[in-house]
Amino acid sequence: MHITDLETIPISHSLPDGHGLGDARSFGHDRATTLLRLETDTGLEGWGEAFAPGRIVEATVAELFAEDVLGMDPFAVESLAVESYTNPYHFGGDVFVQSVVSAIDVACWDIIGKSLERPVHRILGGTECESLVPYASTMYFTEQERPLEEPIQEAVDEGFTAAKIKIGANTDTDVERVRTAREVLGDDGRLMVDMNGNYRPHQAIETAHAIAEYDIDWIEEPVPPENDSGYQDVKAATDIPIAAGEAHYGRFAFKKLIDNRAVDIVQPNLGRCGGLSEARLIADMATTENVAVRPHIWNSAVGMAAAIQFAASVTDYPHTRNIPDPMLIEFDRSENPLREDLLESPFDPSGGELDVPQEPGLGISIDEDALERYRSDE
Ligand SMILES: [Mg+2]
């Protein structure tokens, strides 16, 4: 079997004026990403996502990957990561290179699963896994005037038992947001906070102390991803677990996070970290050092499918048999038709449970009409 065709498909959706949303750093109106479709001489099709702008993905594919990928056996998937660090010497760890590797790698695993007639999580060595616990990403900073508690109340009404909220503007509003979320979630709900790297270490530490009484599962990106010593300072100053990874790309960046004892949780994004092959390596490095793995997902339905298959394959974090600490799947609750409309059977997090597709490969079918509707290159 070999790959005969490769297509990049940028897709996007713009939020209406006044509906922008974001984090402590900035607002945005555009949801955009790039899908990649591979075809084989045996008639199989594989899908992946490069969580990066279409024209950059297209140029990176054409310049660095197309020649090697066309004709490649999809089972040789792990050679992609090795090549990415070898041949584009000096920029293998670049976000756009690793985003493209992610898309090709995931599409290869989709094809491998289809050819073996097994879902990807079983081929990656995972046990049988029927469902995962989704958590709502919510309480964004928005342009709309809404009561603070409204979005998280909606998530709870949908059945979510866990949520991650945006904080990071200043300690006073952080406390107000966390207190509100905790009241809505109740004492038993899992609550995480995301600072999106908007703080200096002393500011992140101030908030960490101020919200400690609200039983926080993790603080995400307390300081900018480039601030290695800042992560260590924050981690040393609080008992709340620290998480990062959405802005780290490839094995070496994650190895540094783990080796530096900078985080308690790594969060690879399957559209940027280097794909399923690299995520598995990252998970092995992390769990070996008792660092937990919770994928970051702000992708289209394709990247989400890859993350779900990956999450379903990751072994329990060691030594938690008596301390329930389930794998959590991020489920963004902001408007994004690239997540909701792209599949013939969309993912459904309602009721606090998310089914893991059991069909071969990623276990998804693309709705071609929806794909045409959101494609942004024509
Ligand atoms: Mg985040």
PDB file of N, CA, C and O and ligand atoms in Angstrom, residues 164 166 194-196 220-221 246 267 296 330, ligand 1:
ATOM      1  N   LYS A 164     -13.294  24.071  32.508  1.00  0.00           N
ATOM      2  CA  LYS A 164     -12.100  24.917  32.559  1.00  0.00           C
ATOM      3  C   LYS A 164     -12.520  26.323  32.158  1.00  0.00           C
ATOM      4  O   LYS A 164     -13.205  26.497  31.147  1.00  0.00           O
ATOM      5  N   LYS A 166     -11.554  30.650  31.748  1.00  0.00           N
ATOM      6  CA  LYS A 166     -10.488  31.606  31.469  1.00  0.00           C
ATOM      7  C   LYS A 166     -10.335  32.567  32.640  1.00  0.00           C
ATOM      8  O   LYS A 166     -11.330  33.141  33.121  1.00  0.00           O
ATOM      9  N   ASP A 194      -7.399  28.620  33.239  1.00  0.00           N
ATOM     10  CA  ASP A 194      -6.436  28.825  32.163  1.00  0.00           C
ATOM     11  C   ASP A 194      -6.031  30.299  32.130  1.00  0.00           C
ATOM     12  O   ASP A 194      -6.866  31.169  31.899  1.00  0.00           O
ATOM     13  N   MET A 195      -4.758  30.555  32.373  1.00  0.00           N
ATOM     14  CA  MET A 195      -4.252  31.937  32.358  1.00  0.00           C
ATOM     15  C   MET A 195      -3.699  32.332  30.992  1.00  0.00           C
ATOM     16  O   MET A 195      -3.310  33.489  30.793  1.00  0.00           O
ATOM     17  N   ASN A 196      -3.603  31.362  30.075  1.00  0.00           N
ATOM     18  CA  ASN A 196      -3.097  31.632  28.729  1.00  0.00           C
ATOM     19  C   ASN A 196      -1.787  32.422  28.717  1.00  0.00           C
ATOM     20  O   ASN A 196      -1.569  33.282  27.859  1.00  0.00           O
ATOM     21  N   GLU A 220      -3.578  26.243  34.028  1.00  0.00           N
ATOM     22  CA  GLU A 220      -3.005  26.050  32.691  1.00  0.00           C
ATOM     23  C   GLU A 220      -2.241  27.299  32.250  1.00  0.00           C
ATOM     24  O   GLU A 220      -2.729  28.426  32.425  1.00  0.00           O
ATOM     25  N   GLU A 221      -1.071  27.083  31.695  1.00  0.00           N
ATOM     26  CA  GLU A 221      -0.223  28.156  31.160  1.00  0.00           C
ATOM     27  C   GLU A 221      -0.214  29.411  32.041  1.00  0.00           C
ATOM     28  O   GLU A 221      -0.664  30.480  31.620  1.00  0.00           O
ATOM     29  N   GLU A 246      -0.137  23.274  24.952  1.00  0.00           N
ATOM     30  CA  GLU A 246      -0.787  23.670  23.698  1.00  0.00           C
ATOM     31  C   GLU A 246       0.143  24.521  22.846  1.00  0.00           C
ATOM     32  O   GLU A 246      -0.044  24.600  21.635  1.00  0.00           O
ATOM     33  N   GLN A 267      -0.069  18.776  27.869  1.00  0.00           N
ATOM     34  CA  GLN A 267      -1.286  18.894  27.061  1.00  0.00           C
ATOM     35  C   GLN A 267      -0.962  19.009  25.572  1.00  0.00           C
ATOM     36  O   GLN A 267      -1.161  20.056  24.964  1.00  0.00           O
ATOM     37  N   HIS A 296      -4.822  18.831  24.686  1.00  0.00           N
ATOM     38  CA  HIS A 296      -5.458  20.133  24.444  1.00  0.00           C
ATOM     39  C   HIS A 296      -6.242  20.034  23.148  1.00  0.00           C
ATOM     40  O   HIS A 296      -5.752  19.507  22.149  1.00  0.00           O
ATOM     41  N   GLU A 330     -10.994  17.722  26.594  1.00  0.00           N
ATOM     42  CA  GLU A 330     -11.442  19.110  26.479  1.00  0.00           C
ATOM     43  C   GLU A 330     -12.552  19.231  25.443  1.00  0.00           C
ATOM     44  O   GLU A 330     -12.437  18.718  24.319  1.00  0.00           O
TER      45      GLU A 330
HETATM   46 MG    MG B   1      -5.323  26.788  27.147  1.00  0.00          MG
END
